[in-house]
Structures are given as C-alpha cells and as structure tokens.
Tab-separated table of C-alpha atoms in Angstrom:
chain	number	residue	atom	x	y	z
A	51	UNK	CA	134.037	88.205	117.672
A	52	UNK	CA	134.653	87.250	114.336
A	53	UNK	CA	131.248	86.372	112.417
A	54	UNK	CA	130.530	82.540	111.596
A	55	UNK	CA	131.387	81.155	108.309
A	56	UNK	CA	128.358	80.853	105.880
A	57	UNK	CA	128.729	77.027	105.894
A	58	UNK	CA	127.807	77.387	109.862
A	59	UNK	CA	125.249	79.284	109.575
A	60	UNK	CA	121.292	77.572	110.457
A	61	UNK	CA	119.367	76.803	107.795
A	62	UNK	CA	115.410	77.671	107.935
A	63	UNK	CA	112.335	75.445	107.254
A	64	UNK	CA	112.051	78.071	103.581
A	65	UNK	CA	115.598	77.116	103.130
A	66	UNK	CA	114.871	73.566	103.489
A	67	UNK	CA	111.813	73.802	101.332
A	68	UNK	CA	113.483	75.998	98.881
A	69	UNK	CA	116.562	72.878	97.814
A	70	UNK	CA	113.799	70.128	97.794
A	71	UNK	CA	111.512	72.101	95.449
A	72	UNK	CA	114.976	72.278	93.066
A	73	UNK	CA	115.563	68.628	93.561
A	74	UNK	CA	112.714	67.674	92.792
A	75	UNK	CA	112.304	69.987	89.348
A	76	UNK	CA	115.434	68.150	89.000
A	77	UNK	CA	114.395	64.908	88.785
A	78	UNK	CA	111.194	66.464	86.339
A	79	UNK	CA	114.213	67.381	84.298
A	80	UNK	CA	115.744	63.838	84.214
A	81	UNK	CA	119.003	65.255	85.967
A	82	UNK	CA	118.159	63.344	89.240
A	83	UNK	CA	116.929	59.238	88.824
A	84	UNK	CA	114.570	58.851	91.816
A	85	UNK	CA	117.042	57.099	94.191
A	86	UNK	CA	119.361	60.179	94.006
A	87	UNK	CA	116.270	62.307	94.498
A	88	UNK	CA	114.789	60.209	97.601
A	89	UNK	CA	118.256	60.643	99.158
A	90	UNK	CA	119.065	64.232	98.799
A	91	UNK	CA	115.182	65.118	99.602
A	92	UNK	CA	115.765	63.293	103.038
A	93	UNK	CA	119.152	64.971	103.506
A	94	UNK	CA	117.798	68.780	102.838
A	95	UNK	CA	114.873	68.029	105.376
A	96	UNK	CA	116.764	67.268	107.714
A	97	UNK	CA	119.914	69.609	107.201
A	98	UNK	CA	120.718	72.259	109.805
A	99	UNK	CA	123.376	74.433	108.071
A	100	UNK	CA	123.965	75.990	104.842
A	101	UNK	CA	126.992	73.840	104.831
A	102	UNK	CA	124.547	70.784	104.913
A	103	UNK	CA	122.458	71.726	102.020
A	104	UNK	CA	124.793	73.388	99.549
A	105	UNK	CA	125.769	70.310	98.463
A	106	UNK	CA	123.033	68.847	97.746
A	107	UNK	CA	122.381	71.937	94.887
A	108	UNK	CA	126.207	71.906	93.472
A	109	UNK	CA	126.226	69.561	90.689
A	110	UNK	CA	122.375	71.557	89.300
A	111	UNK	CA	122.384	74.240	87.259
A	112	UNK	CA	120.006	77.184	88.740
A	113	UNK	CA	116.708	77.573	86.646
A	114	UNK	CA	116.738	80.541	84.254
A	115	UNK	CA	116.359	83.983	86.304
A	116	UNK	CA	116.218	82.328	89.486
A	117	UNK	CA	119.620	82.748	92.173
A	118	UNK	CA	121.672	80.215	91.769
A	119	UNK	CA	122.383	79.904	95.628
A	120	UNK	CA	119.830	80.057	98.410
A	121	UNK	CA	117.967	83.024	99.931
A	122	UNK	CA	116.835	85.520	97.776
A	123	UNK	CA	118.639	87.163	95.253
A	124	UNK	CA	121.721	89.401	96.119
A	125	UNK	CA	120.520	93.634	96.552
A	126	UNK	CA	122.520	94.530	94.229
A	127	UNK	CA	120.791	92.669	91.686
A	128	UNK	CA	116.859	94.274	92.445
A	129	UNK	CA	116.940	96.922	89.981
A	130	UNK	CA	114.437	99.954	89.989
A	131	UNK	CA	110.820	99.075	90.644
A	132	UNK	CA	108.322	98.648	88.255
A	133	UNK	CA	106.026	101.602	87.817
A	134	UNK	CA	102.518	100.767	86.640
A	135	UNK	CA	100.116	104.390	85.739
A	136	UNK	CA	96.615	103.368	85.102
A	137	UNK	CA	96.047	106.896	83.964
A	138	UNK	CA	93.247	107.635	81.400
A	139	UNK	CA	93.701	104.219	79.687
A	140	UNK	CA	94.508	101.984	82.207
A	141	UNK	CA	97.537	99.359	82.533
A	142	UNK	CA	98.213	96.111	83.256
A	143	UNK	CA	101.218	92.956	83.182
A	144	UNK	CA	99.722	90.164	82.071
A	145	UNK	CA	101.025	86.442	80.294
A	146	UNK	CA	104.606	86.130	80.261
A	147	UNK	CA	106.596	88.836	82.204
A	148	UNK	CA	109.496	89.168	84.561
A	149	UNK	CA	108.701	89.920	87.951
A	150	UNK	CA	110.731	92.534	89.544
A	151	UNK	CA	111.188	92.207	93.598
A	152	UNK	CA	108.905	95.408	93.739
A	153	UNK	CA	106.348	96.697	91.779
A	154	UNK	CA	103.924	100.445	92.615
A	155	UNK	CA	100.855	100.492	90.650
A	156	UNK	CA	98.734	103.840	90.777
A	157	UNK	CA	95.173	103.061	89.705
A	158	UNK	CA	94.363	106.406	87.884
A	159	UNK	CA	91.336	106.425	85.688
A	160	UNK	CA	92.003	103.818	84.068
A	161	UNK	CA	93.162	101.224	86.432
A	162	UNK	CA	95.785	98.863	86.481
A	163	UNK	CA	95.953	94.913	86.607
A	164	UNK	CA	98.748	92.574	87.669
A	165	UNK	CA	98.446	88.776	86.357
A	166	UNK	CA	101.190	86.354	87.821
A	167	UNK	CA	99.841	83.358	86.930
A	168	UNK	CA	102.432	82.975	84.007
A	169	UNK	CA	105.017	85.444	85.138
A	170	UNK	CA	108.413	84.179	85.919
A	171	UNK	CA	108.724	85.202	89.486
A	172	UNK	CA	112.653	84.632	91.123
A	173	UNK	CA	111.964	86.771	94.635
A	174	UNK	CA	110.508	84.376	97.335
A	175	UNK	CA	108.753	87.656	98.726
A	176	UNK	CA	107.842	90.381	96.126
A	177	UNK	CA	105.962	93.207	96.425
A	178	UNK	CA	102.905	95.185	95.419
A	179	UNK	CA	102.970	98.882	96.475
A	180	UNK	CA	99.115	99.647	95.823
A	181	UNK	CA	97.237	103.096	95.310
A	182	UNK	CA	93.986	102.711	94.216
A	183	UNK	CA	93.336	105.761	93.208
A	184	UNK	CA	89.613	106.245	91.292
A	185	UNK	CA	90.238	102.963	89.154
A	186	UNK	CA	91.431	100.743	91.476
A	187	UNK	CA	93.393	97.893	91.055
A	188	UNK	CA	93.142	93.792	90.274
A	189	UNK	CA	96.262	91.322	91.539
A	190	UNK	CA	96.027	87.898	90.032
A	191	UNK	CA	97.624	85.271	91.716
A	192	UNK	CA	98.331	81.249	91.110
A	193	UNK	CA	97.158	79.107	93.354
A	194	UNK	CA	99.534	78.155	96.157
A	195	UNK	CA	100.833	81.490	96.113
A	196	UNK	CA	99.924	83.122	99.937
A	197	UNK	CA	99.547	87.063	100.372
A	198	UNK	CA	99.643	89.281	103.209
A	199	UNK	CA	97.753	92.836	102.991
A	200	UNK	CA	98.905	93.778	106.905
A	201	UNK	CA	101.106	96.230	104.997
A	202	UNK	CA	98.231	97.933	103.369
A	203	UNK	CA	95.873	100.942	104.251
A	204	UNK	CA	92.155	99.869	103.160
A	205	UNK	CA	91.333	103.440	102.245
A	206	UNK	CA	87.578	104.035	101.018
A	207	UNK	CA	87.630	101.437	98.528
A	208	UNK	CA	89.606	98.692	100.902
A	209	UNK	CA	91.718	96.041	100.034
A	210	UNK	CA	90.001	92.466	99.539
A	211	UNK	CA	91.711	89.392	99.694
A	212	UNK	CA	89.907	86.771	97.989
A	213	UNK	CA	92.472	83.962	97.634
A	214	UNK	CA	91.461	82.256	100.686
A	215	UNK	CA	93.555	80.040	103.025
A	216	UNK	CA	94.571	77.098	101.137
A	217	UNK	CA	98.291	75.996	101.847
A	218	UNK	CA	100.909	77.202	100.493
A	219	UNK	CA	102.999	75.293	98.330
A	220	UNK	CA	106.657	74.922	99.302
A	221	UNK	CA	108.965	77.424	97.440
A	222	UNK	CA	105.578	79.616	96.090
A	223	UNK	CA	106.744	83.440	96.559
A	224	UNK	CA	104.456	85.439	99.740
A	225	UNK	CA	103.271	88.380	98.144
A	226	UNK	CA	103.425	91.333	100.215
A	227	UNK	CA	100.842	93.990	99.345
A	228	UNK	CA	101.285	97.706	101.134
A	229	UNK	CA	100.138	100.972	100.212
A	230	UNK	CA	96.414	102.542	100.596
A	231	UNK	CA	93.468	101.251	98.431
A	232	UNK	CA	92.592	104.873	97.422
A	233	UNK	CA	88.771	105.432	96.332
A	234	UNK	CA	88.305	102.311	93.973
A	235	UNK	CA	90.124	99.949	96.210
A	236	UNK	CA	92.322	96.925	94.770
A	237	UNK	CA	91.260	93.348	94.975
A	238	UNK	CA	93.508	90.178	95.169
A	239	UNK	CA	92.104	86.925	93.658
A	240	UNK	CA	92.944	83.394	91.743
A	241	UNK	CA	92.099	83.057	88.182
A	242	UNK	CA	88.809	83.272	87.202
A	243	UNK	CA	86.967	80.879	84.887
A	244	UNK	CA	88.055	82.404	81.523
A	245	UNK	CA	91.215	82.864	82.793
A	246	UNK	CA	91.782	79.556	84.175
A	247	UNK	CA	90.696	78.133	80.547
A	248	UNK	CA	93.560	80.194	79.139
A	249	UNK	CA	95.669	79.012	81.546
A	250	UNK	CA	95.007	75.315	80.560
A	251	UNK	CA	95.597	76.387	76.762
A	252	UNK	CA	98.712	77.852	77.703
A	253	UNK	CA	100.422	77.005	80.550
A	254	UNK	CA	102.862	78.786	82.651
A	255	UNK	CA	106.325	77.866	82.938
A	256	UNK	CA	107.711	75.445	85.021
C-alpha cells in the first residue's frame, strides 16, 4: 500500500495552532490587513489536512531560524547538542542565544544556568539533558512556555518545577527535561524580579 500524499495527511490541534500563531505575527508585521487574517485564522482552525493549511502559509515568508513548513524542523538539520560544563567556574546561556533542539548541562562545581527568556527558540519541543552534579543547575523559562520533568531522575538534590500550571500559549515550545538531578539538584522557574526588570528594558524578540 502505497503511503498517502503529504497533502492527505491529518493535521493536529499543534499544527493548527502552529499556522494561526504565524498568521497572526503576520498581521503584527503588516503583511496580513485584519480581514485576510480573520479569514485564514478561521480556515487553519478548522482545517483537517496539511493540504488545507499549507496554503494558508504560502504567500509568508518563515521567521528567521524558524522551518519554513510545519512540524518541526527536518533531522538533518539538529546539529550536535550543546554541551554546557559548570566545572570549577560555572556556565551558563543567557540573553540572546540560539537554541539548539538539545542541550546536556553537567553542573560541576561551578554550576550551570540556562535563560530562555530571550533566546530564539525554532524546536516546538527542545530538550534539557540535566546532571546536577555538586552545583546543580537553574532553567529559566518565559512564561507560557510548559515543561515536563517525567523524563528526569530527582537524584539527592531533585528536580523542582516551579513554573506552575498556567496555560500554555499556542505555538510556546514544551520543554522536555531528562537526566538525574545529581547532589545539588536543578530547579526550573520564570524570571525573577530583577530579571523580569531586565526583561522589560530589553525585550526578547518577537
């Protein structure tokens, strides 16, 4: 049995979500004057296929180091993961950095800390791969953004989710945390005070 065309192929409810977040930065962008956007928003809510919502996306260009089509980016196109040693000194990735889909962060001594809140992030589900080590590690994440630890070992130090169970916004990435919290642990949180006030100073990209 030959395999469906693409075109054919059911569309999901992330899918769906995914085309009317980029209509709708679309219309931010003044490509899309609010009639076109109210139309194509009601067509990729309601679209079963591929071939539906395609489309809908074909005249927009994709936004810089995002896939241009839907679905995460193509394998071949990952790269290496990121490999974050907090050793003696410690390490982090903080501001304005590229998110690859995988990142493994060894606490050390030093200990390691992972800021997305400005980070240009194209992989709907990234990941964390976490050893605490005797440092221990700190994930900053924007709000909207959900996270699921089910992956990851507590070890001694445990792995604390402090984000809470607000919604998440349509088209934010689920971070996927696994590995083993080691002796220090690693703890996932929202911005803190300062770091919200930097935030409003300097804001992440769109």
């Amino acid at each position: 049995m030959e395999p469906r065309p693409r075109a054919e192929m059911r569309a999901s409810h992330e899918d769906r979500e995914a085309v009317a977040e980029r209509l709708r930065e679309a219309a931010g962008e003044g490509r899309l004057d609010i009639d076109e956007l109210e139309e194509r928003l009601e067509r990729a809510l309601t679209a079963k296929t591929y071939g539906e919502l395609e489309p809908l996306l074909a005249d927009l260009p994709a936004l810089p180091g995002r896939h241009a089509g839907l679905g995460p980016a193509p394998a071949a196109q990952e790269g290496p993961p990121l490999v974050l040693k907090g050793g003696l000194h410690g390490d982090e990735r903080v501001g304005r950095w590229r998110v690859p889909r995988k990142v493994v962060a060894h606490g050390g001594l030093g200990g390691v800390k992972l800021d997305y809140t400005r980070a240009d992030c194209p992989w709907p589900e990234p990941e964390v791969e976490v050893h605490g080590d005797m440092a221990g590690i700190t994930i900053v994440v924007p709000l909207g953004w959900e996270v699921d630890t089910t992956g990851a070992d507590s070890g001694f130090g445990g792995v604390k989710n402090k984000t809470g169970a607000e919604e998440r916004r349509p088209g934010a990435p689920l971070l996927r945390v696994t590995g083993t919290g080691g002796v220090a642990g690693v703890t996932i949180r929202h911005p803190n005070l300062w770091e919200r006030r930097r935030l409003r100073d300097n804001p992440p990209p769109s």
